[in-house]
Structure formats: structure tokens, C-alpha cells
Amino acid sequence: MFFSKQDLYRQFTHIYTTFKDIPFESLNLHDIDREVNGYHFIQESNGNLFNYLIEPFKSWQPKTYSYLTNGEFFYAVKNSPYPGLMGDITQLGIIVGGRVCYIQYTPYTYEKKTSRYPTIPLEILNSWLYRAEGWDMAESTVIDIHRGVLPSAVTYSVSPIDSIIGGFTDKTDKALPQYTEFLESKFNHPFRQSYHIKEFMEDKYFELRCLLDTRLDGDWGKNGFQLFVSSHNTERNVYVVPRTDVMQIKKLSHPAEAIDSYAAHLLSGKEGEFDFLQYTEDF
């Protein structure tokens, strides 16, 4: 289940809410971990993380914004038990409604290069991904980069549909014929059936990449909703696969509104599953 504030304090060695106290230079971090560390959010924000990370949501994701405004920022450190072998674990995030969100830093933001991610809805790029690489609800000290329950450019980059949907490919990692035929008919475009066969490396093939997956970390069952964007869709549509059933794929009628309502549902701490199907249509 999602981390509570108490879980956060139990799992990490130090939790900083007064950021001037963070001993960042003395932390045991590898060069790459230091380069993409959430501490840089604090430096770039000039002491105002709210304006830097939350204010962009106001126009683009208003329901989510109303919850984030009541959040408490933190910087968490879990000191390595084996300093010579592995580094410390750090996370910058925000506690909202008793739940913990991690915010992933990148020096290569959409804000700096608006030509990135040409198929993701602009409302998502200008809020969730404007200055961050991704958001996720914490379930452990580290996140699974391959999927998360909130919008993430990381999952978009590393998680095509075959890595999200069990049984999508055969033993050679090629999409099963029934999926290829169905998706090519739906999207009227040749589908990238494999990432290991040279033929399918050409740009003419489209792929579906994961924007978020509502299943909890470790749940690879036929549950939840999986949201995808098409690599060849300039209309920036978002597609929903319910319960990992590709044959039931739908298009979100209003993707920004749907994701905003879904995130607000999570951040409110409400019980029960959010139903994306109320925002979908056939295509």
C-alpha cells in the first residue's frame, strides 16, 4: 500500500523539512545519482518549491492543484549500511492527505525543451512534467522506473506496451499475431512488433508507451487501468487498457480532466478504485 507519513519516517534515516539543514555535499552518492538528485529542485526553486513545482498545476490540473497546495515538502535520506558498496538513497517529495509522493528530478525538463514528448497531452507536460521527470506515490524507499501510478516521462521512455501487459509477446519477444492485427486495425498504422528484430526498428512503426499504470508496485495481475500514448499520434491522445485487456482499449475523451480527477482521487486518500472508463470512448 502507499506510504503514510509514519512509513516515511520509519523507512528513512533522516527526513528534512527545513532544507538548509540538508548535508548534501557529505552524502554518499554516485556521480549520476548526484546529477539527478531531487536536491537540485531546492536549489533551482530559490527557496520556493511551491511556486516552482506546484503553481504550474493551477491552470492545467486544477483538482490536483487544490490538494497539492496543502502538501508538505520533504527531503528524505536513507544512509547506506554498506558505504563502500552502495550509496545513500534520497528522495524529494510531498506529503498530501497523509500519502507520500516522490518527485523525480531531471536537468532536461519539458520547460527547457518544449519539443520533447510530442505525443503527450500539453496539459500533462505543462503540469506534471513541466519541471519534473515524473511523479509517483511512494510504496517503498525506491520506485520502479518501469511503471508508476502517476504521470511519468520515465515510464514513457522505458515502458512500451509489451513490458506492461503480461503475455503480449511470444518466446522470441515478438508481439502475438492477434495483438498485432488488432492494434494495426485500430490505429490504421504498422505496429512495432519487436525491439529485437531489425525490421521493426524503422520509424514507420508505431508503438504504445505507458504514461501510468494504476496497479500497485509488484502487482502484475489483470487489474487496474494502463494508460498509453501512441508514438505516431500528433493529436496527443491517451488510450486506456482496462485490466490489461488490450482488446478492450479505449480512448480518453478528455485526458487532462480524467488524469486530474484520478490524481485528486489518489491524493484525497479516498478508498476504492478510480474508474477511467467513465471518461472513455470507442475509436
One Martini backbone bead per residue (centre of mass of N, CA, C, O) as a GRO file, in nm:
protein
  283
    1MET     BB    1   0.103   0.031   0.007
    2PHE     BB    2   0.095   0.342   0.070
    3PHE     BB    3   0.265   0.585   0.205
    4SER     BB    4   0.308   0.721   0.500
    5LYS     BB    5   0.444   0.931   0.716
    6GLN     BB    6   0.535   0.703   0.905
    7ASP     BB    7   0.682   0.534   0.693
    8LEU     BB    8   0.892   0.742   0.617
    9TYR     BB    9   1.023   0.761   0.907
   10ARG     BB   10   1.096   0.452   0.918
   11GLN     BB   11   1.267   0.417   0.634
   12PHE     BB   12   1.428   0.670   0.708
   13THR     BB   13   1.685   0.838   0.862
   14HIS     BB   14   1.608   1.122   0.722
   15ILE     BB   15   1.397   1.420   0.763
   16TYR     BB   16   1.358   1.711   0.561
   17THR     BB   17   1.197   2.049   0.601
   18THR     BB   18   1.469   2.198   0.644
   19PHE     BB   19   1.686   2.261   0.386
   20LYS     BB   20   1.946   2.391   0.524
   21ASP     BB   21   2.015   2.098   0.674
   22ILE     BB   22   2.129   1.966   0.426
   23PRO     BB   23   2.410   1.732   0.367
   24PHE     BB   24   2.480   1.697   0.054
   25GLU     BB   25   2.799   1.688   0.021
   26SER     BB   26   2.815   1.426   0.237
   27LEU     BB   27   2.684   1.237   0.062
   28ASN     BB   28   2.651   0.901  -0.062
   29LEU     BB   29   2.712   0.963  -0.405
   30HIS     BB   30   2.689   0.918  -0.716
   31ASP     BB   31   2.723   1.103  -0.989
   32ILE     BB   32   2.441   1.048  -1.111
   33ASP     BB   33   2.279   1.081  -0.846
   34ARG     BB   34   2.367   1.379  -0.813
   35GLU     BB   35   2.260   1.498  -1.086
   36VAL     BB   36   1.943   1.368  -1.022
   37ASN     BB   37   1.879   1.513  -0.767
   38GLY     BB   38   1.626   1.660  -0.574
   39TYR     BB   39   1.797   1.897  -0.458
   40HIS     BB   40   1.780   2.080  -0.717
   41PHE     BB   41   1.502   2.192  -0.667
   42ILE     BB   42   1.583   2.373  -0.430
   43GLN     BB   43   1.784   2.548  -0.583
   44GLU     BB   44   1.595   2.639  -0.829
   45SER     BB   45   1.357   2.768  -0.635
   46ASN     BB   46   1.462   2.976  -0.423
   47GLY     BB   47   1.275   2.863  -0.168
   48ASN     BB   48   1.007   2.789  -0.378
   49LEU     BB   49   0.850   2.502  -0.438
   50PHE     BB   50   0.564   2.575  -0.494
   51ASN     BB   51   0.603   2.759  -0.743
   52TYR     BB   52   0.782   2.557  -0.905
   53LEU     BB   53   0.587   2.276  -0.885
   54ILE     BB   54   0.270   2.369  -0.838
   55GLU     BB   55   0.167   2.618  -1.001
   56PRO     BB   56   0.139   2.476  -1.290
   57PHE     BB   57  -0.140   2.328  -1.208
   58LYS     BB   58  -0.365   2.543  -1.191
   59SER     BB   59  -0.452   2.537  -1.509
   60TRP     BB   60  -0.416   2.210  -1.584
   61GLN     BB   61  -0.470   2.077  -1.263
   62PRO     BB   62  -0.694   2.179  -1.040
   63LYS     BB   63  -0.757   1.941  -0.847
   64THR     BB   64  -0.469   1.875  -0.775
   65TYR     BB   65  -0.387   2.154  -0.675
   66SER     BB   66  -0.576   2.163  -0.422
   67TYR     BB   67  -0.400   1.941  -0.278
   68LEU     BB   68  -0.102   2.041  -0.307
   69THR     BB   69  -0.134   2.307  -0.134
   70ASN     BB   70  -0.139   2.105   0.140
   71GLY     BB   71   0.148   2.032   0.130
   72GLU     BB   72   0.462   1.858   0.234
   73PHE     BB   73   0.782   1.901   0.212
   74PHE     BB   74   1.066   1.674   0.138
   75TYR     BB   75   1.386   1.524   0.249
   76ALA     BB   76   1.520   1.200   0.202
   77VAL     BB   77   1.737   0.974   0.403
   78LYS     BB   78   1.921   0.667   0.334
   79ASN     BB   79   2.162   0.518   0.477
   80SER     BB   80   2.420   0.327   0.410
   81PRO     BB   81   2.536   0.008   0.524
   82TYR     BB   82   2.744   0.017   0.249
   83PRO     BB   83   2.945   0.261   0.152
   84GLY     BB   84   3.145   0.096  -0.047
   85LEU     BB   85   2.894  -0.035  -0.233
   86MET     BB   86   2.668   0.183  -0.156
   87GLY     BB   87   2.448   0.429  -0.161
   88ASP     BB   88   2.245   0.654  -0.089
   89ILE     BB   89   1.904   0.738  -0.026
   90THR     BB   90   1.696   0.967  -0.213
   91GLN     BB   91   1.404   1.197  -0.156
   92LEU     BB   92   1.176   1.400  -0.315
   93GLY     BB   93   0.870   1.548  -0.170
   94ILE     BB   94   0.511   1.500  -0.090
   95ILE     BB   95   0.258   1.551   0.153
   96VAL     BB   96  -0.079   1.417   0.092
   97GLY     BB   97  -0.327   1.311   0.275
   98GLY     BB   98  -0.101   1.105   0.409
   99ARG     BB   99   0.059   1.092   0.139
  100VAL     BB  100   0.338   0.986  -0.061
  101CYS     BB  101   0.539   1.181  -0.285
  102TYR     BB  102   0.742   1.153  -0.558
  103ILE     BB  103   1.005   1.359  -0.716
  104GLN     BB  104   1.161   1.370  -1.029
  105TYR     BB  105   1.465   1.457  -1.146
  106THR     BB  106   1.570   1.685  -1.420
  107PRO     BB  107   1.776   1.868  -1.649
  108TYR     BB  108   1.548   1.776  -1.888
  109THR     BB  109   1.303   1.968  -1.949
  110TYR     BB  110   1.018   2.083  -2.090
  111GLU     BB  111   1.069   2.382  -2.037
  112LYS     BB  112   1.350   2.376  -2.210
  113LYS     BB  113   1.203   2.147  -2.419
  114THR     BB  114   0.908   2.157  -2.606
  115SER     BB  115   0.975   1.909  -2.816
  116ARG     BB  116   0.911   1.713  -2.618
  117TYR     BB  117   0.678   1.491  -2.624
  118PRO     BB  118   0.457   1.498  -2.891
  119THR     BB  119   0.215   1.288  -2.749
  120ILE     BB  120   0.165   1.445  -2.498
  121PRO     BB  121  -0.028   1.621  -2.324
  122LEU     BB  122  -0.001   1.951  -2.247
  123GLU     BB  123  -0.123   1.945  -1.959
  124ILE     BB  124   0.097   1.743  -1.856
  125LEU     BB  125   0.356   1.897  -1.937
  126ASN     BB  126   0.259   2.174  -1.776
  127SER     BB  127   0.282   2.005  -1.497
  128TRP     BB  128   0.409   1.721  -1.423
  129LEU     BB  129   0.652   1.777  -1.670
  130TYR     BB  130   0.780   2.064  -1.659
  131ARG     BB  131   1.014   2.002  -1.403
  132ALA     BB  132   0.965   1.691  -1.420
  133GLU     BB  133   0.997   1.340  -1.480
  134GLY     BB  134   0.820   1.255  -1.219
  135TRP     BB  135   0.555   1.080  -1.048
  136ASP     BB  136   0.491   0.917  -0.719
  137MET     BB  137   0.370   0.677  -0.516
  138ALA     BB  138   0.471   0.559  -0.227
  139GLU     BB  139   0.596   0.205  -0.136
  140SER     BB  140   0.900   0.283  -0.098
  141THR     BB  141   1.224   0.397  -0.116
  142VAL     BB  142   1.176   0.303  -0.409
  143ILE     BB  143   1.123   0.302  -0.755
  144ASP     BB  144   0.962   0.199  -1.043
  145ILE     BB  145   1.057   0.290  -1.362
  146HIS     BB  146   0.841   0.120  -1.541
  147ARG     BB  147   0.615   0.206  -1.319
  148GLY     BB  148   0.326   0.418  -1.231
  149VAL     BB  149   0.048   0.608  -1.084
  150LEU     BB  150   0.188   0.849  -1.221
  151PRO     BB  151   0.306   1.069  -1.420
  152SER     BB  152   0.576   0.962  -1.660
  153ALA     BB  153   0.871   0.990  -1.850
  154VAL     BB  154   1.002   0.726  -1.779
  155THR     BB  155   0.789   0.521  -1.868
  156TYR     BB  156   0.770   0.631  -2.154
  157SER     BB  157   1.074   0.550  -2.225
  158VAL     BB  158   1.076   0.222  -2.094
  159SER     BB  159   0.740   0.143  -2.150
  160PRO     BB  160   0.614  -0.057  -2.338
  161ILE     BB  161   0.348  -0.266  -2.371
  162ASP     BB  162   0.515  -0.540  -2.342
  163SER     BB  163   0.611  -0.454  -2.035
  164ILE     BB  164   0.300  -0.445  -1.909
  165ILE     BB  165   0.175  -0.688  -2.072
  166GLY     BB  166   0.096  -0.993  -2.017
  167GLY     BB  167   0.133  -1.201  -2.298
  168PHE     BB  168   0.211  -1.024  -2.562
  169THR     BB  169   0.442  -1.227  -2.614
  170ASP     BB  170   0.664  -1.440  -2.718
  171LYS     BB  171   0.964  -1.614  -2.687
  172THR     BB  172   1.091  -1.373  -2.890
  173ASP     BB  173   0.949  -1.091  -2.830
  174LYS     BB  174   0.688  -1.109  -3.006
  175ALA     BB  175   0.405  -1.016  -3.104
  176LEU     BB  176   0.113  -1.130  -3.114
  177PRO     BB  177  -0.094  -1.154  -3.380
  178GLN     BB  178  -0.360  -1.051  -3.245
  179TYR     BB  179  -0.237  -0.776  -3.158
  180THR     BB  180  -0.135  -0.669  -3.423
  181GLU     BB  181  -0.401  -0.674  -3.582
  182PHE     BB  182  -0.567  -0.501  -3.390
  183LEU     BB  183  -0.385  -0.240  -3.376
  184GLU     BB  184  -0.368  -0.184  -3.681
  185SER     BB  185  -0.672  -0.145  -3.711
  186LYS     BB  186  -0.716   0.081  -3.502
  187PHE     BB  187  -0.458   0.278  -3.611
  188ASN     BB  188  -0.372   0.254  -3.907
  189HIS     BB  189  -0.081   0.106  -3.838
  190PRO     BB  190   0.222  -0.003  -3.804
  191PHE     BB  191   0.354  -0.233  -3.572
  192ARG     BB  192   0.579  -0.277  -3.314
  193GLN     BB  193   0.671  -0.611  -3.251
  194SER     BB  194   0.989  -0.540  -3.201
  195TYR     BB  195   1.328  -0.489  -3.032
  196HIS     BB  196   1.505  -0.746  -3.193
  197ILE     BB  197   1.417  -0.668  -3.488
  198LYS     BB  198   1.528  -0.487  -3.746
  199GLU     BB  199   1.267  -0.428  -3.909
  200PHE     BB  200   1.130  -0.271  -3.637
  201MET     BB  201   1.327   0.000  -3.631
  202GLU     BB  202   1.157   0.161  -3.794
  203ASP     BB  203   0.963   0.460  -3.805
  204LYS     BB  204   0.689   0.339  -3.928
  205TYR     BB  205   0.644   0.236  -3.644
  206PHE     BB  206   0.428   0.192  -3.387
  207GLU     BB  207   0.380   0.281  -3.036
  208LEU     BB  208   0.306   0.197  -2.695
  209ARG     BB  209   0.325   0.415  -2.415
  210CYS     BB  210   0.363   0.457  -2.078
  211LEU     BB  211   0.218   0.683  -1.836
  212LEU     BB  212   0.035   0.479  -1.657
  213ASP     BB  213  -0.026   0.259  -1.358
  214THR     BB  214  -0.262   0.158  -1.113
  215ARG     BB  215  -0.089  -0.047  -1.011
  216LEU     BB  216   0.080  -0.186  -0.785
  217ASP     BB  217   0.363  -0.270  -0.673
  218GLY     BB  218   0.390  -0.611  -0.792
  219ASP     BB  219   0.136  -0.589  -0.980
  220TRP     BB  220   0.072  -0.829  -1.263
  221GLY     BB  221  -0.216  -0.836  -1.297
  222LYS     BB  222  -0.565  -0.817  -1.398
  223ASN     BB  223  -0.547  -0.488  -1.332
  224GLY     BB  224  -0.664  -0.198  -1.367
  225PHE     BB  225  -0.503   0.081  -1.541
  226GLN     BB  226  -0.366   0.149  -1.870
  227LEU     BB  227  -0.169   0.416  -1.996
  228PHE     BB  228  -0.140   0.548  -2.335
  229VAL     BB  229   0.080   0.643  -2.602
  230SER     BB  230   0.136   0.737  -2.928
  231SER     BB  231   0.412   0.781  -3.140
  232HIS     BB  232   0.194   0.870  -3.401
  233ASN     BB  233   0.033   1.107  -3.224
  234THR     BB  234  -0.050   1.450  -3.271
  235GLU     BB  235  -0.320   1.461  -3.077
  236ARG     BB  236  -0.256   1.353  -2.786
  237ASN     BB  237  -0.355   1.087  -2.702
  238VAL     BB  238  -0.529   0.864  -2.472
  239TYR     BB  239  -0.504   0.522  -2.364
  240VAL     BB  240  -0.713   0.251  -2.241
  241VAL     BB  241  -0.642  -0.039  -2.039
  242PRO     BB  242  -0.840  -0.278  -1.905
  243ARG     BB  243  -0.707  -0.522  -1.720
  244THR     BB  244  -0.494  -0.583  -1.966
  245ASP     BB  245  -0.713  -0.556  -2.209
  246VAL     BB  246  -0.643  -0.480  -2.524
  247MET     BB  247  -0.929  -0.538  -2.668
  248GLN     BB  248  -1.046  -0.280  -2.469
  249ILE     BB  249  -0.954  -0.033  -2.591
  250LYS     BB  250  -0.947   0.320  -2.522
  251LYS     BB  251  -1.044   0.660  -2.537
  252LEU     BB  252  -0.986   0.960  -2.412
  253SER     BB  253  -1.182   1.236  -2.421
  254HIS     BB  254  -1.043   1.380  -2.143
  255PRO     BB  255  -0.737   1.346  -2.026
  256ALA     BB  256  -0.689   1.576  -1.825
  257GLU     BB  257  -0.944   1.536  -1.654
  258ALA     BB  258  -0.898   1.240  -1.581
  259ILE     BB  259  -0.617   1.270  -1.441
  260ASP     BB  260  -0.703   1.481  -1.238
  261SER     BB  261  -0.923   1.310  -1.095
  262TYR     BB  262  -0.742   1.074  -1.022
  263ALA     BB  263  -0.530   1.225  -0.851
  264ALA     BB  264  -0.731   1.339  -0.648
  265HIS     BB  265  -0.822   1.067  -0.544
  266LEU     BB  266  -0.548   0.984  -0.428
  267LEU     BB  267  -0.482   1.248  -0.253
  268SER     BB  268  -0.746   1.215  -0.068
  269GLY     BB  269  -0.761   0.898   0.033
  270LYS     BB  270  -0.950   0.732  -0.109
  271GLU     BB  271  -1.136   0.471  -0.152
  272GLY     BB  272  -1.090   0.293  -0.412
  273GLU     BB  273  -1.145   0.286  -0.755
  274PHE     BB  274  -1.074   0.444  -1.032
  275ASP     BB  275  -1.283   0.523  -1.325
  276PHE     BB  276  -1.187   0.562  -1.653
  277LEU     BB  277  -1.443   0.479  -1.829
  278GLN     BB  278  -1.604   0.754  -1.788
  279TYR     BB  279  -1.376   0.888  -2.012
  280THR     BB  280  -1.459   0.709  -2.257
  281GLU     BB  281  -1.405   0.590  -2.603
  282ASP     BB  282  -1.442   0.484  -2.899
  283PHE     BB  283  -1.220   0.407  -3.215
   0.00000   0.00000   0.00000
